[in-house]
XYZ file of C-alpha atoms in Angstrom:
400
model
C 173.213 59.526 113.253
C 172.493 61.707 116.170
C 174.205 64.105 115.279
C 172.600 64.741 111.558
C 168.941 65.001 113.485
C 170.208 67.686 116.133
C 171.372 69.697 113.020
C 167.889 69.645 111.691
C 166.296 69.990 114.556
C 168.545 73.427 114.606
C 167.788 74.417 111.233
C 163.888 74.070 111.485
C 164.451 76.632 114.897
C 165.899 78.807 113.343
C 163.610 78.866 110.087
C 160.877 78.997 112.428
C 162.677 82.394 114.687
C 163.411 83.455 111.252
C 159.723 83.440 109.559
C 158.048 84.948 112.631
C 161.075 87.916 112.679
C 159.759 88.060 108.741
C 155.814 88.242 109.132
C 156.491 90.202 112.244
C 154.478 90.069 116.016
C 152.765 93.364 116.279
C 150.889 93.126 112.469
C 152.130 95.257 110.601
C 151.850 93.710 106.755
C 148.762 93.072 107.928
C 144.638 94.025 105.612
C 143.312 96.978 106.926
C 140.138 96.183 108.059
C 137.439 97.047 105.399
C 135.893 100.873 104.935
C 132.336 100.321 105.812
C 129.906 101.940 103.289
C 128.017 104.228 104.889
C 129.420 104.716 108.654
C 132.991 105.827 106.870
C 132.077 108.937 105.320
C 131.711 112.345 106.933
C 128.695 112.522 108.862
C 127.141 114.782 106.543
C 126.938 111.976 103.868
C 126.390 109.279 105.746
C 121.920 109.759 105.940
C 122.294 110.240 101.437
C 124.082 107.172 101.566
C 121.551 105.079 104.802
C 119.182 105.992 101.463
C 121.424 104.516 98.406
C 122.306 101.411 100.581
C 118.877 101.043 101.455
C 118.327 100.765 97.690
C 120.411 98.856 96.584
C 119.332 95.825 99.149
C 116.825 95.595 96.660
C 113.505 96.058 98.565
C 111.630 96.338 101.622
C 107.961 96.373 103.830
C 107.123 99.632 104.909
C 104.675 100.941 107.640
C 103.854 104.560 107.786
C 101.671 106.023 110.105
C 100.661 110.330 109.432
C 98.854 111.147 113.365
C 97.708 114.726 112.889
C 96.480 115.118 116.745
C 93.064 116.956 117.476
C 91.241 118.116 120.625
C 88.874 114.891 120.160
C 91.943 111.979 119.387
C 94.008 111.491 116.761
C 93.571 111.169 113.137
C 95.225 108.462 111.622
C 96.748 107.840 108.064
C 98.488 104.284 107.523
C 100.237 103.681 104.219
C 101.577 99.637 103.900
C 103.516 97.449 102.010
C 106.090 95.821 100.123
C 108.827 97.858 97.543
C 110.692 96.498 95.242
C 112.954 99.519 94.418
C 114.820 97.626 91.620
C 112.236 97.186 89.520
C 110.649 100.521 90.586
C 107.018 98.129 91.652
C 104.645 98.652 94.859
C 101.849 97.801 96.714
C 99.918 99.685 99.399
C 96.809 99.877 101.282
C 95.971 103.372 102.895
C 93.677 103.201 105.476
C 92.197 106.486 107.644
C 91.180 106.225 111.398
C 89.121 109.438 112.520
C 88.176 110.429 115.882
C 84.526 110.503 117.145
C 83.943 114.132 117.164
C 86.161 115.430 114.952
C 84.314 118.975 112.943
C 83.219 117.053 109.267
C 85.310 120.656 107.759
C 88.288 118.604 109.629
C 87.725 115.769 108.537
C 86.434 116.108 104.644
C 89.842 119.061 104.201
C 92.566 115.459 105.744
C 90.630 113.001 103.585
C 89.317 115.324 100.219
C 86.321 115.868 99.009
C 83.135 113.486 98.194
C 80.146 114.283 97.464
C 79.675 111.394 100.424
C 80.682 109.430 103.049
C 84.130 108.617 101.139
C 86.128 105.075 101.746
C 88.435 104.649 104.939
C 90.716 102.181 102.432
C 92.394 102.317 99.765
C 94.421 99.891 97.525
C 97.436 100.936 95.680
C 99.694 99.126 93.072
C 102.392 100.510 91.163
C 105.082 100.166 88.108
C 106.886 102.203 86.514
C 104.141 102.536 83.623
C 100.999 102.794 85.115
C 99.479 103.507 89.052
C 96.487 101.280 90.667
C 94.331 102.644 92.760
C 91.204 100.534 94.648
C 88.747 101.803 97.522
C 87.445 99.697 99.704
C 84.467 99.293 98.215
C 85.259 99.001 94.414
C 85.813 95.403 92.562
C 88.059 97.503 89.834
C 91.474 99.051 90.194
C 91.428 102.423 87.928
C 94.490 102.019 85.360
C 96.537 105.996 85.245
C 99.047 106.977 83.043
C 101.456 109.410 84.800
C 101.919 110.562 81.481
C 98.021 110.995 80.729
C 96.410 112.335 84.175
C 93.282 113.954 84.041
C 93.013 117.877 85.398
C 93.662 118.119 89.563
C 94.941 115.111 90.352
C 98.060 115.692 91.857
C 97.343 112.825 94.842
C 97.762 109.981 91.919
C 101.223 111.731 90.834
C 102.122 111.992 93.984
C 102.330 107.737 94.403
C 104.901 107.464 92.790
C 107.987 108.499 94.853
C 111.491 110.060 93.728
C 113.812 107.628 96.080
C 111.297 104.571 96.642
C 108.514 103.366 94.220
C 105.883 104.375 96.341
C 105.759 107.829 97.109
C 104.763 110.509 100.427
C 107.065 108.454 102.709
C 110.011 109.834 104.851
C 112.175 108.284 102.327
C 111.333 111.603 100.002
C 113.311 113.828 102.174
C 116.179 111.418 103.636
C 118.574 112.848 101.040
C 118.085 116.329 101.819
C 118.772 117.180 105.090
C 121.157 119.156 107.372
C 122.603 120.001 110.493
C 123.002 116.310 110.613
C 124.533 114.689 114.246
C 125.254 111.445 114.606
C 125.634 108.353 116.978
C 126.621 104.179 117.538
C 123.323 102.423 118.886
C 122.716 98.917 120.538
C 123.827 96.034 117.354
C 126.071 98.017 115.126
C 123.417 100.844 113.578
C 123.756 104.898 114.061
C 120.577 106.798 114.695
C 120.874 110.546 113.075
C 119.197 113.697 114.090
C 119.094 115.895 111.595
C 116.353 118.879 110.069
C 114.077 118.758 107.263
C 113.539 121.423 104.646
C 109.715 122.589 105.932
C 108.122 123.186 102.120
C 110.729 120.280 101.372
C 108.865 118.414 105.131
C 105.335 118.933 102.995
C 105.586 118.873 99.969
C 107.071 115.130 100.297
C 104.828 113.897 102.809
C 101.203 115.649 102.038
C 99.073 115.105 99.205
C 99.051 118.031 97.059
C 95.873 120.082 97.929
C 96.945 119.539 101.827
C 100.028 120.336 100.952
C 98.850 123.810 99.535
C 96.510 124.414 102.191
C 98.815 124.913 104.384
C 100.886 126.778 102.255
C 98.290 129.216 101.654
C 97.006 129.293 105.128
C 99.217 128.465 107.703
C 101.655 131.313 109.539
C 104.236 132.651 107.205
C 106.662 132.377 110.235
C 107.071 128.887 109.461
C 108.717 129.352 106.386
C 111.567 128.887 107.907
C 110.723 126.649 111.113
C 113.658 123.297 111.310
C 111.672 120.401 111.510
C 113.091 117.465 113.338
C 114.031 113.877 111.688
C 115.037 110.709 113.512
C 116.634 108.183 110.745
C 117.525 104.564 112.184
C 119.993 102.274 110.251
C 121.189 98.657 111.090
C 124.655 98.196 111.293
C 124.812 97.795 107.802
C 123.278 100.852 107.374
C 120.534 99.925 105.724
C 117.430 102.597 107.255
C 114.931 100.637 109.925
C 113.255 104.026 110.892
C 112.210 107.587 110.617
C 110.810 110.104 112.606
C 110.098 113.471 111.845
C 107.455 116.096 114.505
C 106.011 119.008 111.749
C 103.805 120.133 114.563
C 105.970 123.250 114.682
C 104.925 124.734 110.921
C 101.407 124.306 113.093
C 102.556 126.976 114.886
C 100.994 130.634 115.520
C 98.000 128.462 114.315
C 96.537 125.054 112.894
C 98.560 125.458 109.126
C 94.952 125.971 107.180
C 93.779 122.138 108.896
C 91.318 123.267 111.927
C 91.789 121.713 115.022
C 94.820 120.345 114.402
C 97.424 121.103 116.981
C 100.203 118.528 116.165
C 101.889 116.571 113.280
C 104.064 113.496 113.421
C 105.344 110.771 110.803
C 106.912 107.939 111.524
C 107.459 104.870 108.768
C 109.290 101.858 109.712
C 111.692 99.056 107.501
C 111.381 95.725 107.983
C 111.973 92.494 105.781
C 115.213 94.571 103.584
C 115.848 92.050 100.324
C 113.495 89.434 101.001
C 110.041 91.184 99.860
C 108.193 91.101 96.623
C 105.547 93.481 96.277
C 101.861 91.783 94.875
C 100.638 93.311 91.466
C 96.918 92.662 90.826
C 96.368 89.303 88.898
C 95.246 89.263 85.774
C 92.096 88.380 86.741
C 91.077 91.582 88.318
C 89.170 93.888 86.175
C 91.343 97.270 85.290
C 89.493 99.916 83.872
C 91.398 103.031 81.997
C 91.029 106.113 84.228
C 91.701 107.901 80.740
C 88.591 106.950 79.878
C 86.426 105.360 83.184
C 87.353 108.647 84.639
C 85.380 112.363 84.464
C 84.519 115.789 85.768
C 81.010 115.191 87.268
C 79.275 117.990 84.745
C 80.757 115.680 82.136
C 78.788 112.283 83.511
C 75.426 112.112 81.827
C 71.151 111.913 83.305
C 70.659 108.356 83.604
C 74.815 107.739 83.781
C 75.881 105.198 87.200
C 79.081 106.337 89.053
C 81.342 105.603 91.730
C 82.836 108.770 93.896
C 86.149 107.091 94.764
C 88.675 107.696 92.348
C 91.998 108.196 94.825
C 91.985 112.158 93.109
C 91.060 113.762 96.437
C 88.033 115.501 94.104
C 84.635 115.716 94.551
C 84.693 116.634 90.725
C 85.679 113.549 89.242
C 83.471 110.599 89.420
C 84.110 107.467 87.840
C 81.686 106.256 85.225
C 80.797 103.026 85.847
C 77.821 100.041 84.015
C 73.903 100.813 85.911
C 74.207 96.894 85.956
C 77.056 96.522 88.380
C 77.390 98.128 91.936
C 77.331 101.488 92.132
C 77.732 104.657 94.667
C 75.089 106.295 92.557
C 73.140 107.303 89.153
C 72.730 110.675 87.936
C 68.759 111.711 87.168
C 69.741 115.380 85.612
C 71.798 118.195 85.511
C 70.339 121.476 85.697
C 72.559 124.657 84.672
C 72.326 127.642 87.125
C 71.673 130.932 86.200
C 72.852 134.068 87.848
C 75.272 135.594 89.499
C 77.680 133.941 92.896
C 75.488 135.187 95.721
C 77.529 133.061 98.250
C 77.919 128.726 99.543
C 74.271 128.715 101.057
C 72.879 130.460 98.005
C 74.148 128.556 95.293
C 73.535 125.520 97.441
C 69.596 126.818 98.311
C 69.213 127.590 94.249
C 71.029 123.573 93.054
C 68.951 121.817 95.493
C 65.732 123.390 94.468
C 67.043 122.814 90.934
C 67.077 119.098 91.786
C 63.846 119.032 94.115
C 62.030 120.186 91.091
C 64.264 118.192 88.662
C 63.728 114.889 90.764
C 59.800 115.215 90.170
C 60.270 114.519 86.117
C 63.403 112.151 86.351
C 62.279 108.782 84.568
C 61.147 106.821 88.009
C 64.099 103.874 86.218
C 66.705 106.448 88.000
C 65.006 107.498 90.979
C 64.110 104.105 91.912
C 67.938 102.981 91.399
C 67.737 105.186 95.600
C 68.886 103.162 98.831
C 66.160 105.457 100.392
C 63.507 106.330 97.695
C 62.181 110.386 97.810
C 65.454 111.443 98.699
C 68.475 112.827 96.259
C 71.371 114.545 96.391
C 73.168 117.876 94.561
C 76.440 119.127 94.093
C 76.930 122.744 93.376
C 80.088 124.674 91.355
C 82.202 126.164 94.142
C 82.324 130.154 93.452
C 86.559 129.910 91.522
C 83.738 127.510 89.132
C 80.591 129.310 89.109
C 81.564 132.015 85.714
C 82.545 128.639 83.374
C 79.066 128.281 81.670
C 80.239 123.892 81.603
C 80.808 124.122 85.533
C 77.603 126.453 86.643
C 75.562 122.788 86.754
C 73.850 121.095 89.532
C 74.242 117.306 89.336
C 71.814 115.945 91.004
C 71.152 112.457 91.200
C 70.246 109.044 93.993
C 72.275 107.259 96.457
C 72.611 103.736 95.653
C 74.523 101.850 98.256
């Protein structure tokens, strides 16, 4: 029995040695480590792939600041909301913070032209089929159909992004970076430095009118100026932060933005895969912009209107019911005669026409004013003066 047991034990030892020899002690034959979906690629391909991985996460919350620095302080457009990459939906808010003392001309360029002091905030909801816009004072949404946009509404179509459901963010430029360098950061992520093509930067990040203004008025040498960008990801390769400095595009001047000396953008993404956009509930009032938004000269005397259309254009208004809250009531549309004699001359003629019309207008219309006896007027710019239908003074009273 003892000899038999010894033989069995010896056999087990030999089998164990054979298994050890076959398995190898230096790891030969073990499965190679899995390649990282982003960081295993050549460095110049990694930012592109971070965008794709971020999209494939399904969703994210975003917060972006667009900062225009002037001597009076920073004018900041803050955009924040939620993205559903897979469903092509998003919601968000736009909020302007304007420093005290910023020149009215600069303020109007940044916020967009309006008849009077406009709303500093707005809400936006996006689906693949529509853009929904609601001003800070509004009690309704305007629904725009991207396939049937009214003229001059490029700021509305811009809300739909190419890389993200919500346009106008730094996500739009990630796939077109160049001069890319990368390095590891604490936590296993990466930080990339790169450059953006100047035209792509302004076209993707700024409203259409601001982009065109910077191209037309800005210094010619800025067209080839590199725009530096920094992109940070987490260990999975998902985008967490992007920053860009567009100040070089103002080189030699203000780039068409009077008094602006610096221009920076910062985007932060959080909650990847755990975020759901909040679209307007069915109980909210939604107006079809194709019917409700119209050129100011097309509104009739007696119509009640709101100024905020989301288009950044004073030439457009929203026709609303006079029984509910409204910004203004139009009491006359007066045709202006003669050649254009400059802004001051156009204003003088328009206000004289509105003053005369005010004295003969229906009291039901003029009594809608929050300031009895006060009236306002809007007139065409020089480029629209030769159009007979646009060469009118729109006369109105403010209703709130």
